[in-house]
Structure formats: C-alpha cells, structure tokens
Amino acid sequence: MNNLVILPILIPLLAGIILIFFNKNIAVQKWISVIASLLSIGSAAVLVQNVLNNGIQTLKIGGWQPPYGIVLVADQFAALLVLSTAVLGLTGILFSFKTIGIERERFYYYAVVQFLLVGVTGAFLTGDIFNLFVFFEVMLMSSYMLIVHGGTKVQLRESIKYVLVNIISSALFVVAVAYLYAVTGTLNIADLSVRVAASGQTGLLTVIAILFLVVFGLKGGIFPLYFWLPSSYQAPPSAVTALFGALLTKVGVYAIARVFSIVFYHDIGYTHTILAWLAAFTILLGVIGAIAYWDVKQIVIYNIIVAVGVILFGIAVYTPAGMEGAIYYLIHDMIIKGALFFLAGAMVVITGTSNLKKMGGLMKNHPLLGWMFFIAAISLAGIPPLSGFIGKLKIVQGGFEAGQYTIAMVVLLSSLLVLYSIMKIFMKGFWGEQVLTKEQEKGSEKGLILPIAILLAISIGYGFGVEFLSPYVTQAAETLMNPDLYIQAVLKE
Amino acid sequence: MKTNDVIFQTTTKVVLFIIVMFSIFLFFAGHHNPGGGFIGGLMTSSAIVLLLLAYDIKTVKKILPINFLTLTAVGLMIAVLTGVGSFLFGAPFLSHTFDYFELPLLGETELATAVLFDIGVYLVVVGVTMTIIQTIGESE
C-alpha cells in the first residue's frame, strides 16, 4: 500500500477539474496549470527515487487484493516515463502561454491538457489491461478535443481521420481484451503473465499477441499502421503537436514493451521476429518521409516514426542491452521530440510559414534559437556526448548480440539520414540568404525560449549524466527482462 | 402558424415528476438492485429533455438556472474527493466503507461511502448529457 503511486495521476486530474471552474480567468488558469505541473514533477521524482530504493511500488485501489481489484504498479520503467511526462507537461504548458491564443485558452484548453496528462500517466502506471484501455481512452478523448480545438478547416478534416482510426483501434483493443479474457479468465497483467506461462503460450495466445501488436501499433504509429499520423499531427497548433509527438505514440510503444516483455514472451521466435522486421520497415518508411519533405513540421513528424521504429527494435531483440537501449532512447526521444517541435513551432511563429523553401537566414536575428536547434539536431541523430547516443549504442549492441545484423545496420544508417533531414532544416532555415528582415517577421521568440531551454538542458544533462542515470535504467530493464520480479511485487504480499 | 401544445405541456407537468421520482429511485437502488448513478443520471436528463421538448430552451433555463458544465465539474470533484478521502484514514485510494445507522423515518439504514462516488457519477451524467443537448439545440 503506497498512495504515492497515484499522486502523479491524481494531481493533474484535480487540476483539470479545478480549471473547469476558472475557464474565463486565464491568469488563474495559467497559475494553476504551472503549479500542478510542478507538483506532478515533484511527486514523480519522489516516486522514481522510492522505486530505486525500495523496489517496485504497488497500490491496490480500494484495498482489493490483486488479481481481483485494480492495481497500480510503478516499476522503474513506468516511473521514469511518468517523470518525463510530467516534465513535458510543464514545458508544453509554458510553450502554450505565448502560442496558443486567447480564444483557445478561454475554451478549456488548459483543463484538457491536464486530462491528457492524466491519461498518459495512468496508462504508464496501471497494472490491469482493461484499466490500460480506460486510460488510453482518457488520453485519446483529450487528444480528440485538442486536435479539433479552434475549429480551423484543416483541423476539422484531420480530426475526422484521427478519430475514425482511433475508434477502430479502440474497438480492436476491446476485442483483443475479450479474447484474452476468454482464454485466460483474468485481466491483471501479472496474473495474465502467470496464466500465459502456465499454458506455455499456445497458438491461440500468439494470435491474441499479434492482435495486441496491431492495436498498439495503430496507437504508436508503426509500419504499416502509421498512415494516419503525418497528416493528423500537422493540423493542431505547435504546442499540441509537441505534446502529441512526445507523449501519445510513446504510450503505444510502452504498451508494446510491457505486453511483449511481461505477458507474451514465450514464443519469441515468432512474435519478436515480426516485431523486429516491423521496426525495420518503420525506420525505413520514416526516414524516407523525413528526407522527402520540405516542411519543418512534416520532417519532425516523420522523425517520430523513425524513433518509434528504433525503440521497437530495442524491444524486439529482447536482450538486456537492447531493452536498456530502448528505455534510454524512449526517454531521450520524448524530451528531444518535445524540444524539436517547440523549435519548429518557434520557427513557424517567426516566419509565419512551415515551408522550408520560404525561409532562410534566421541565424542573423535569432542566434540563440539557431544554436539550440543545432544542439537538438545533433542530439537527435545521436552524436556521442549528447542524449541520443547511449540509447542507440545499446540498441545496436543488443541487435548484434541477437544476430540481427541487417536491422542493426538499418538503425545505424537511419541515424545518418535523420541527421541529414534535420540538418536540412538547420542549413536552409538558419543559414543562407536572409529572407525576412527584423521588421517583416510575423512574431517574436519571446517566451518561447524558456521551455525549449528547459528540455535542452535536460537533454544535455541526460547525455553527460549517463553514469548517474544507469542504475535507474538498469533496474527498469531488469524488471522487463525478468517478469517474475513484476509478478512477485504485484501478487505475493 | 403558432401551434397550441396545451395537452403536451399539461401531460409533461404530471409525467415529469414521475420520471424524476423514478430516476431518484433507480439511483438509490443501485447498491443492491439494478440501477445506479449512470442510469439514474440518464433518466433525470431524459426528464429535462422532455421539458425541453414541451417548452423552449429559454424557459427551461429559467426553470433550472444551472450551468451544466459546472455541474459536470462538481460531479467529477465529488467523485475524486471520495477517493482522496480514504487518504485521511491511511487507506488506499478509493477505499470504501459502509455501516448501519438509525435514521428518523427510515429506521435502520445501510449508508455506504460508495453512494458519494455515485452522486458524482450522477451529476457528471446529467451535466454531460444536458450540455450536449443544449449545445446542439442552441447552435444554428
């Protein structure tokens, strides 16, 4: 029993409810949002430290013993992701202050952002597969609202596609849970693991595992289920896209990591080979998109897909190194994608367009922004002292250990193309002929620097402080590689 | 041509109370019999919808001067605070308890904290349903 586990869910939930009462008073809304985010970061940090010192923390909701009640499980993997989510929530809110506009702010924007954070945090912390579905829906409903919020034509069009795809995948999720419940008779993830192990993962269970892969693949944007993602993520304002890009797809990846390491790990030869090849195609399609476009937002969006593929490959190789790499890279990618979307958003604010061919020479008036973009770009590609390096290194190491040479080479090659795609933005947008003089610019970067700087500082600290981080990540990977630890923590007390 | 709804409006005045009574009955029956906050809330909103059909939005707003969005938020708040309340007793989130009390008129009655949570659900359902219907009804 440890009520600390629920605080990262409860704080944004209460903040979201309180924000509904103050929907006309924007100053109060901003204060409440920031204070709630700081409290969530604090509680998540305490949770991370607590898990490191005392092992996996569980909370039996309502005092019911698992597997009969819902249990919240904070292992180190979930706790680290909860902390990253809280940090992104804060920076997303700070970035919204200047960019989102008063019309949207007056219409429950901050409340919905808090509900989005509730959904994401809950999905990370839950230990029950149906409760996972419920938190997915909390997250998705908030994202439906955010994607259509403002009601411009492009948002309306894209939200129809987005809602349609997600409703279909949610229905499939329910069907998959129903099949799983019919076969095993339980919904608790730890208990599922025990029962699947007892039956030795029959063919029917492998079919259900693939059905879950389809469901989470649709949420997480893996090949060939990513088709909805590039156009949908372009529609909403930059602050919303940043939250989506940093959080939503990662929840799908998290769910795959959880389900395929704790429940369905008995037929690795089949399921994990499929995972590895899907990861390879996801990376390939992602880099092709990233190179092809001349639109700042699209390039960053296709880089989400590449990153999802890389993380998925780390999970698929199923070795300690690969799993650690996936965790390092997942957290790195949440932070750096947030920073990149903010930077792209700042460029759009300044130039008034996201078309790369219509901008240039931003470095002259915005040197700070330019160099921050440069750091974010080389960090994304995985240049050694920065945060993207260690994750990719471990993933490739895991790939070689598992004998997946081809796909490991694809991961390495993808870094080059990712670097090319993002450097294209830097060279075309920041260098070159100056297109807009100071007077012609559409907006200023004032107030946008702070959230970007926070994320970049974390990213740099993350890269240099790997030594400090490694006990946390090792512990997280250990739980994922040894389902018994998870089962012990949940069921035996 | 202005239609005359006198029969409809008179019937509504009688039927409305029966529906509201039934919804409250369903709400309190929830612990031991079929019913509960969700169906009770829907039934109450259906009574208000009947009122909307018989009269118009302005009249209904005069009869029930409630901001249904705020009502939703209040309901959510009640539901969450019932969960948080268990923190005070050192119990896990959402722990519930019940006991028997001697109440005037009703005699020995079972009172459960789960009812507080259900009140939250009830208010949220009424609030959301009425917000949807009023918003669609008002937009042109």
XYZ file of C-alpha atoms in Angstrom:
633
model
C 0.000 0.000 0.000
C 1.546 3.227 -1.098
C -0.655 6.153 -2.087
C 2.380 7.906 -3.561
C 1.891 5.834 -6.702
C -1.394 7.528 -7.561
C -0.263 11.123 -6.965
C 1.105 11.671 -10.499
C -2.362 10.724 -11.814
C -4.351 12.498 -9.138
C -2.638 15.902 -9.286
C -3.369 16.626 -12.972
C -6.858 15.155 -12.576
C -7.716 17.509 -9.711
C -6.043 20.408 -11.527
C -8.082 19.658 -14.656
C -11.321 19.662 -12.679
C -10.460 22.897 -10.866
C -9.536 24.509 -14.200
C -13.076 23.917 -15.483
C -14.373 26.318 -12.830
C -11.983 29.086 -13.891
C -12.419 28.912 -17.646
C -12.823 32.675 -18.069
C -9.927 33.748 -15.867
C -6.854 32.989 -17.936
C -4.263 34.266 -15.457
C -5.611 31.918 -12.767
C -5.675 29.065 -15.284
C -2.010 29.595 -16.092
C -1.018 29.662 -12.438
C -2.966 26.527 -11.587
C -1.525 24.694 -14.611
C 2.058 25.557 -13.736
C 1.686 24.761 -10.035
C 0.006 21.432 -10.805
C 2.795 20.549 -13.262
C 5.469 21.371 -10.717
C 3.695 19.231 -8.127
C 3.440 16.340 -10.607
C 7.144 16.602 -11.385
C 7.899 16.585 -7.656
C 5.723 13.571 -6.925
C 7.073 11.687 -9.948
C 10.667 12.399 -8.888
C 9.948 11.132 -5.384
C 8.354 8.044 -6.930
C 11.422 7.356 -9.096
C 13.726 7.604 -6.086
C 11.386 5.492 -3.982
C 11.317 2.727 -6.602
C 15.109 2.779 -6.821
C 15.471 2.394 -3.054
C 12.593 0.071 -2.230
C 11.839 -1.848 -5.412
C 8.564 -1.933 -7.339
C 5.789 0.057 -5.675
C 2.191 -1.098 -5.949
C -1.111 0.403 -4.888
C -4.174 -1.778 -4.565
C -7.006 0.578 -5.418
C -9.773 0.361 -2.842
C -7.770 -2.162 -0.827
C -8.777 -5.131 -3.017
C -6.179 -7.827 -3.460
C -4.902 -8.398 -6.988
C -5.902 -10.062 -9.243
C -9.435 -9.172 -8.058
C -9.048 -5.414 -7.900
C -7.242 -2.846 -9.986
C -3.624 -2.435 -9.020
C -1.305 0.423 -9.944
C 2.265 -0.715 -10.456
C 5.189 1.677 -10.510
C 8.268 -0.204 -11.638
C 11.275 1.877 -12.644
C 10.317 1.838 -16.346
C 6.885 3.326 -15.631
C 8.232 5.735 -13.012
C 10.861 7.179 -15.351
C 8.289 7.659 -18.087
C 5.911 9.316 -15.638
C 8.664 11.753 -14.700
C 9.401 12.536 -18.355
C 5.671 13.017 -18.993
C 5.402 15.476 -16.113
C 8.380 17.471 -17.410
C 6.898 17.579 -20.911
C 3.573 18.617 -19.448
C 5.207 21.612 -17.777
C 7.142 22.695 -20.861
C 4.111 22.151 -23.092
C 2.050 24.414 -20.862
C 4.815 27.049 -20.789
C 5.041 26.951 -24.579
C 1.260 27.297 -24.847
C 1.266 30.591 -22.941
C 2.659 32.526 -25.910
C 1.465 30.464 -28.842
C -1.986 29.081 -28.197
C -4.009 32.295 -28.369
C -6.682 33.734 -26.126
C -9.633 32.213 -27.998
C -8.450 28.678 -27.346
C -7.368 29.490 -23.804
C -10.835 30.675 -22.932
C -12.287 27.385 -24.041
C -10.928 24.840 -21.565
C -7.559 24.379 -23.285
C -5.518 24.005 -20.093
C -8.078 21.700 -18.494
C -7.910 19.334 -21.455
C -4.108 19.370 -21.418
C -4.267 18.237 -17.792
C -6.690 15.436 -18.718
C -4.302 14.366 -21.487
C -1.546 14.104 -18.877
C -3.882 12.073 -16.640
C -4.448 9.606 -19.463
C -0.776 9.245 -20.354
C 0.393 8.928 -16.745
C -2.368 6.467 -15.940
C -1.510 4.309 -18.942
C 2.083 4.138 -17.721
C 1.181 3.228 -14.155
C -1.682 0.787 -14.469
C -1.266 -2.915 -13.834
C -4.536 -4.025 -15.364
C -5.126 -4.484 -19.055
C -8.671 -3.147 -19.098
C -7.681 -0.200 -16.962
C -4.989 0.415 -19.573
C -7.784 0.617 -22.142
C -9.664 3.129 -19.984
C -6.601 5.338 -19.612
C -5.991 5.058 -23.362
C -9.490 6.414 -23.853
C -8.950 9.248 -21.350
C -5.837 10.158 -23.296
C -7.491 9.793 -26.718
C -10.631 11.759 -25.832
C -8.446 14.627 -24.631
C -6.396 14.364 -27.813
C -9.582 14.435 -29.945
C -10.529 17.650 -28.223
C -7.054 19.137 -28.617
C -6.732 18.199 -32.282
C -10.025 19.870 -33.212
C -9.741 22.729 -30.700
C -10.009 26.036 -32.557
C -12.030 24.568 -35.409
C -9.967 25.626 -38.420
C -10.756 23.817 -41.651
C -7.647 21.639 -41.698
C -8.156 20.671 -38.058
C -11.732 19.595 -38.735
C -10.676 17.477 -41.686
C -7.778 15.817 -39.893
C -9.690 15.239 -36.691
C -12.257 13.166 -38.592
C -9.497 10.845 -39.816
C -7.798 10.775 -36.435
C -10.975 9.994 -34.507
C -12.022 7.345 -37.025
C -8.699 5.497 -36.876
C -8.566 5.628 -33.105
C -12.140 4.471 -32.633
C -11.425 1.464 -34.840
C -8.246 0.671 -32.931
C -10.053 1.082 -29.604
C -12.726 -1.346 -30.756
C -9.980 -3.787 -31.722
C -8.436 -3.274 -28.284
C -11.720 -4.269 -26.638
C -11.963 -7.328 -28.898
C -8.386 -8.313 -28.062
C -9.050 -7.933 -24.328
C -12.224 -10.009 -24.725
C -10.323 -12.830 -26.453
C -7.597 -12.714 -23.836
C -10.153 -12.782 -21.040
C -11.954 -15.708 -22.652
C -8.717 -17.703 -22.846
C -7.117 -16.811 -19.512
C -10.001 -15.560 -17.357
C -8.089 -12.638 -15.864
C -7.271 -9.019 -16.658
C -4.466 -8.248 -14.214
C -1.184 -8.103 -16.125
C 0.829 -10.005 -13.507
C -1.826 -12.698 -13.248
C -2.050 -12.845 -17.053
C 1.671 -13.466 -17.149
C 1.325 -16.362 -14.703
C -1.506 -17.960 -16.639
C 0.063 -17.497 -20.051
C 3.247 -19.064 -18.676
C 1.243 -21.969 -17.257
C -0.332 -22.683 -20.639
C 3.009 -22.238 -22.409
C 1.588 -19.643 -24.834
C -0.499 -21.763 -27.170
C -1.160 -20.774 -30.774
C -4.346 -19.005 -29.785
C -2.445 -16.796 -27.336
C 0.104 -15.943 -30.006
C -2.750 -14.847 -32.273
C -4.019 -12.605 -29.470
C -0.493 -11.263 -29.012
C -0.419 -10.230 -32.674
C -3.848 -8.648 -32.293
C -2.433 -6.560 -29.431
C 0.505 -5.652 -31.658
C -1.955 -4.353 -34.273
C -3.839 -2.335 -31.647
C -0.777 -0.772 -30.041
C 0.854 -0.375 -33.442
C -2.084 1.759 -34.546
C -1.677 3.930 -31.454
C 2.093 4.045 -31.697
C 2.398 4.584 -35.441
C 4.453 1.573 -36.581
C 4.631 0.254 -40.134
C 2.150 -0.359 -41.801
C -0.226 1.300 -39.341
C 1.307 4.784 -39.252
C -0.628 6.130 -42.262
C -2.869 8.405 -40.180
C -0.060 10.026 -38.245
C 1.751 12.519 -40.534
C -1.310 14.465 -41.643
C -3.098 14.337 -38.282
C -0.169 15.671 -36.299
C 0.280 18.594 -38.656
C -3.195 20.006 -38.053
C -3.182 21.303 -34.445
C -1.031 24.206 -33.119
C 2.636 23.510 -32.374
C 2.218 23.203 -28.608
C -0.382 20.466 -29.085
C 1.672 18.701 -31.757
C 4.628 18.704 -29.382
C 2.576 17.043 -26.642
C 1.210 14.517 -29.145
C 4.561 13.752 -30.695
C 6.324 13.422 -27.380
C 3.660 11.508 -25.460
C 0.934 9.750 -27.470
C 2.924 7.455 -29.727
C 5.225 6.636 -26.821
C 2.291 5.236 -24.873
C 1.699 2.774 -27.715
C 5.379 1.814 -27.650
C 5.271 1.480 -23.862
C 2.253 -0.824 -24.126
C 4.083 -2.996 -26.668
C 7.148 -3.136 -24.413
C 5.007 -4.055 -21.416
C 2.843 -6.672 -23.093
C 5.610 -8.333 -25.090
C 8.070 -8.498 -22.206
C 5.808 -9.464 -19.327
C 2.935 -11.423 -20.851
C 3.759 -12.763 -24.323
C 7.416 -13.727 -24.121
C 7.203 -17.485 -24.606
C 7.199 -17.610 -28.413
C 9.936 -15.084 -29.109
C 10.983 -16.747 -32.337
C 7.672 -15.807 -33.884
C 6.371 -12.635 -32.210
C 9.667 -10.846 -31.698
C 10.889 -11.576 -35.220
C 7.741 -9.926 -36.548
C 8.389 -7.012 -34.185
C 11.964 -6.650 -35.411
C 11.001 -6.580 -39.087
C 8.134 -4.182 -38.474
C 10.645 -1.979 -36.647
C 12.986 -2.093 -39.638
C 10.243 -1.082 -42.078
C 9.034 1.618 -39.689
C 12.536 3.096 -39.641
C 12.855 2.902 -43.427
C 9.497 4.495 -44.144
C 10.155 7.134 -41.510
C 13.487 8.239 -42.947
C 12.080 8.259 -46.481
C 9.364 10.642 -45.300
C 11.828 12.734 -43.324
C 14.097 13.213 -46.346
C 11.278 13.780 -48.802
C 9.553 16.762 -47.216
C 10.418 20.456 -47.311
C 8.096 21.245 -44.460
C 9.546 21.779 -40.978
C 6.670 20.141 -39.142
C 6.482 17.153 -41.500
C 10.185 16.433 -41.157
C 9.946 16.324 -37.372
C 6.762 14.235 -37.569
C 8.450 11.616 -39.756
C 11.296 11.583 -37.257
C 8.776 10.422 -34.636
C 8.099 7.390 -36.801
C 11.826 6.666 -37.145
C 12.265 6.853 -33.377
C 9.302 4.551 -32.780
C 10.966 2.032 -35.077
C 14.304 2.293 -33.277
C 12.721 1.814 -29.844
C 10.648 -1.085 -31.138
C 13.787 -2.786 -32.440
C 15.369 -2.461 -28.997
C 12.342 -4.192 -27.502
C 12.262 -6.835 -30.231
C 15.831 -8.069 -29.757
C 14.900 -8.968 -26.176
C 18.377 -8.865 -24.656
C 19.287 -6.784 -21.569
C 21.348 -4.405 -23.716
C 18.563 -3.949 -26.247
C 15.985 -3.345 -23.538
C 18.184 -0.813 -21.745
C 18.827 0.895 -25.055
C 15.102 1.052 -25.747
C 14.471 2.669 -22.362
C 17.307 5.182 -22.767
C 16.132 6.014 -26.259
C 12.448 6.228 -25.293
C 13.117 8.839 -22.599
C 15.617 10.703 -24.782
C 13.129 10.760 -27.621
C 10.277 12.106 -25.512
C 12.454 15.019 -24.423
C 14.116 15.778 -27.742
C 10.909 15.467 -29.784
C 9.290 17.939 -27.427
C 12.228 20.315 -27.931
C 12.224 19.883 -31.715
C 8.501 20.524 -32.032
C 8.871 23.634 -29.888
C 11.761 24.786 -32.084
C 9.785 24.093 -35.250
C 6.863 25.925 -33.655
C 9.108 28.910 -32.870
C 10.296 28.968 -36.492
C 6.688 28.955 -37.673
C 5.848 31.771 -35.248
C 8.739 33.887 -36.558
C 8.381 33.243 -40.281
C 4.636 32.625 -40.488
C 5.161 29.542 -42.635
C 6.368 25.992 -42.162
C 7.619 25.741 -45.738
C 11.381 25.440 -45.626
C 11.814 26.930 -49.085
C 10.237 30.190 -47.958
C 12.592 30.803 -45.023
C 16.295 31.380 -44.585
C 18.924 33.249 -42.647
C 17.140 33.104 -39.316
C 20.540 32.842 -37.646
C 21.164 36.559 -38.159
C 18.353 37.708 -35.890
C 17.930 34.608 -33.745
C 21.346 33.149 -32.977
C 20.231 31.564 -29.695
C 17.341 29.781 -31.375
C 19.642 28.639 -34.153
C 22.258 27.098 -31.897
C 19.621 25.479 -29.743
C 18.226 23.898 -32.890
C 21.707 22.725 -33.805
C 22.192 21.037 -30.420
C 18.762 19.420 -30.641
C 19.558 18.185 -34.148
C 22.859 16.501 -33.304
C 21.322 15.119 -30.128
C 18.518 13.594 -32.192
C 20.991 11.943 -34.519
C 22.959 10.514 -31.590
C 26.304 12.343 -31.626
C 28.283 10.991 -28.609
C 28.228 13.445 -25.726
C 24.508 14.102 -26.199
C 21.474 12.158 -25.091
C 20.636 10.201 -28.239
C 23.932 8.338 -28.269
C 23.770 5.864 -25.416
C 20.327 4.560 -26.342
C 21.169 3.884 -29.957
C 24.528 2.380 -28.977
C 22.861 -0.101 -26.644
C 20.138 -0.916 -29.150
C 22.683 -1.650 -31.866
C 24.748 -3.658 -29.378
C 21.631 -5.668 -28.496
C 20.903 -6.151 -32.178
C 24.373 -7.534 -32.871
C 24.198 -9.798 -29.815
C 20.919 -11.209 -31.037
C 22.341 -11.757 -34.512
C 20.030 -9.233 -36.186
C 22.848 -7.724 -38.246
C 20.733 -6.405 -41.120
C 18.301 -4.484 -38.963
C 21.049 -3.176 -36.674
C 22.726 -1.782 -39.786
C 19.407 -0.205 -40.794
C 19.304 1.524 -37.390
C 22.842 2.854 -37.906
C 22.139 4.013 -41.433
C 18.933 5.674 -40.312
C 20.936 7.928 -37.958
C 22.737 9.350 -40.947
C 19.542 10.079 -42.833
C 17.868 11.502 -39.724
C 20.842 13.804 -39.329
C 20.554 14.808 -42.998
C 16.834 15.531 -42.715
C 17.201 17.665 -39.607
C 20.359 19.424 -40.800
C 18.414 20.355 -43.918
C 16.168 22.436 -41.667
C 19.182 23.980 -39.951
C 21.098 24.789 -43.110
C 18.148 26.037 -45.125
C 16.256 27.748 -42.328
C 19.027 29.261 -40.238
C 21.850 29.688 -42.725
C 21.662 31.014 -46.238
C 20.162 34.147 -47.670
C 18.146 36.159 -45.192
C 14.524 36.184 -46.329
C 12.829 38.273 -43.642
C 14.281 41.374 -42.020
C 13.585 42.070 -38.348
C 10.553 44.184 -39.252
C 8.998 41.674 -41.625
C 8.870 38.868 -39.071
C 5.442 37.677 -38.061
C 6.134 37.146 -34.372
C 8.854 37.073 -31.775
C 10.569 34.234 -29.987
C 9.979 35.942 -26.655
C 8.702 33.483 -24.055
C 9.315 30.512 -26.356
C 12.954 30.136 -25.377
C 12.301 29.037 -21.781
C 10.511 25.708 -22.437
C 12.981 24.831 -25.197
C 15.901 25.673 -22.918
C 14.492 23.513 -20.112
C 14.178 20.498 -22.402
C 17.584 21.034 -23.988
C 19.225 21.398 -20.589
C 17.664 18.106 -19.539
C 18.740 16.517 -22.797
C 22.350 17.673 -22.366
C 22.358 16.657 -18.707
C 20.934 13.310 -19.739
C 23.734 12.809 -22.235
C 26.531 13.755 -19.857
C 24.965 12.142 -16.790
C 24.534 8.631 -18.140
C 26.671 7.320 -15.302
C 24.232 8.823 -12.827
C 21.219 7.509 -14.721
C 22.401 3.996 -15.347
C 21.219 2.426 -12.034
C 17.683 3.614 -12.783
C 17.668 2.305 -16.333
C 19.343 -0.962 -15.377
C 16.674 -1.518 -12.774
C 13.950 -0.719 -15.323
C 15.375 -3.148 -17.869
C 15.791 -5.810 -15.206
C 12.068 -5.780 -14.443
C 11.241 -6.042 -18.124
C 13.628 -8.942 -18.670
C 12.515 -10.796 -15.513
C 8.721 -10.918 -15.384
C 8.997 -12.774 -12.069
C 10.074 -9.576 -10.317
C 6.914 -7.870 -11.552
C 4.698 -10.814 -10.630
C 6.270 -11.100 -7.174
C 5.710 -7.414 -6.485
C 2.064 -7.499 -7.563
C 0.753 -10.874 -6.457
C 2.840 -12.010 -3.483
C 2.379 -9.967 -0.353
C -48.866 29.388 -37.540
C -48.393 29.012 -33.836
C -49.301 25.541 -32.602
C -51.049 25.008 -29.317
C -49.273 22.475 -27.091
C -51.637 22.590 -24.162
C -52.158 18.814 -23.927
C -48.439 18.099 -24.308
C -47.462 20.707 -21.755
C -50.048 19.606 -19.201
C -49.067 15.945 -19.552
C -45.426 16.922 -19.168
C -46.167 18.677 -15.888
C -47.569 15.426 -14.471
C -45.197 12.942 -16.094
C -42.080 14.958 -15.271
C -42.370 14.323 -11.546
C -42.944 10.612 -12.056
C -39.802 10.370 -14.189
C -37.722 12.336 -11.696
C -39.003 10.186 -8.822
C -38.198 7.050 -10.791
C -34.690 8.304 -11.582
C -34.035 9.004 -7.909
C -35.379 5.581 -7.036
C -33.053 3.996 -9.610
C -30.139 5.990 -8.244
C -30.606 4.782 -4.665
C -31.452 1.215 -5.708
C -28.038 0.854 -7.320
C -26.246 -0.783 -4.393
C -28.422 -3.879 -4.092
C -30.626 -3.891 -7.194
C -30.208 -2.897 -10.837
C -29.732 0.877 -11.084
C -27.080 3.333 -10.012
C -25.619 6.690 -10.904
C -25.369 6.229 -14.650
C -28.910 5.083 -15.374
C -30.304 7.437 -12.730
C -28.491 10.375 -14.305
C -29.682 9.461 -17.793
C -33.257 9.186 -16.542
C -33.085 12.599 -14.870
C -31.710 14.134 -18.062
C -34.493 12.491 -20.035
C -36.965 14.292 -17.758
C -35.228 17.591 -18.544
C -35.235 16.706 -22.244
C -38.990 16.189 -22.050
C -39.206 19.661 -20.543
C -37.113 20.982 -23.425
C -39.457 19.377 -25.933
C -42.589 20.747 -24.297
C -41.195 24.262 -23.775
C -38.176 26.005 -25.275
C -34.588 26.412 -24.156
C -35.121 29.861 -22.634
C -37.995 28.681 -20.445
C -36.073 25.632 -19.287
C -33.096 27.802 -18.400
C -35.435 29.935 -16.316
C -36.853 26.877 -14.551
C -33.452 25.273 -13.979
C -30.844 28.050 -13.741
C -27.962 25.571 -13.739
C -24.724 25.765 -15.700
C -24.483 22.110 -16.657
C -20.759 22.315 -17.398
C -20.114 23.469 -13.851
C -22.399 20.657 -12.684
C -20.157 18.171 -14.512
C -17.087 19.608 -12.845
C -18.775 19.464 -9.431
C -19.662 15.819 -10.042
C -16.096 14.981 -11.039
C -14.813 16.792 -7.977
C -17.122 14.833 -5.656
C -16.106 11.520 -7.228
C -12.389 12.242 -6.977
C -12.609 13.640 -3.446
C -14.392 10.487 -2.283
C -11.320 8.642 -3.440
C -8.946 11.115 -1.842
C -10.940 10.946 1.396
C -9.541 7.492 2.073
C -6.062 9.080 2.369
C -7.202 10.590 5.669
C -7.697 7.126 7.118
C -4.417 5.784 5.763
C -6.245 3.521 3.341
C -5.523 3.062 -0.383
C -7.170 5.414 -2.889
C -10.911 4.795 -3.377
C -11.286 2.520 -0.350
C -14.952 2.420 0.605
C -16.769 1.536 3.763
C -20.351 1.179 4.992
C -22.250 0.977 8.236
C -25.795 0.807 9.579
C -27.406 3.887 11.067
C -30.700 4.552 12.850
C -32.306 7.330 10.790
C -35.556 9.132 11.589
C -38.435 7.947 9.368
C -36.308 5.357 7.528
C -35.299 3.221 10.537
C -32.141 1.163 10.312
C -30.441 2.093 7.025
C -27.233 0.982 5.362
C -25.156 4.004 4.412
C -22.150 3.385 2.161
C -19.484 5.861 1.042
C -19.864 4.363 -2.426
C -23.065 6.414 -2.683
C -20.974 9.597 -2.540
C -18.999 8.388 -5.521
C -22.268 7.555 -7.256
C -23.565 11.071 -6.637
C -20.513 12.259 -8.531
C -21.294 9.898 -11.405
C -24.935 11.018 -11.359
C -24.043 14.704 -11.594
C -21.487 14.089 -14.350
C -24.004 12.117 -16.421
C -26.718 14.763 -16.026
C -24.212 17.544 -16.731
C -22.690 15.941 -19.827
C -25.996 14.859 -21.349
C -27.601 18.245 -20.856
C -24.517 20.100 -22.107
C -24.554 18.048 -25.308
C -28.277 18.523 -25.899
C -28.322 22.219 -25.052
C -25.235 22.970 -27.149
C -26.669 21.229 -30.208
C -30.061 22.788 -29.603
C -28.691 26.331 -29.339
C -26.280 26.270 -32.292
C -27.667 27.376 -35.637
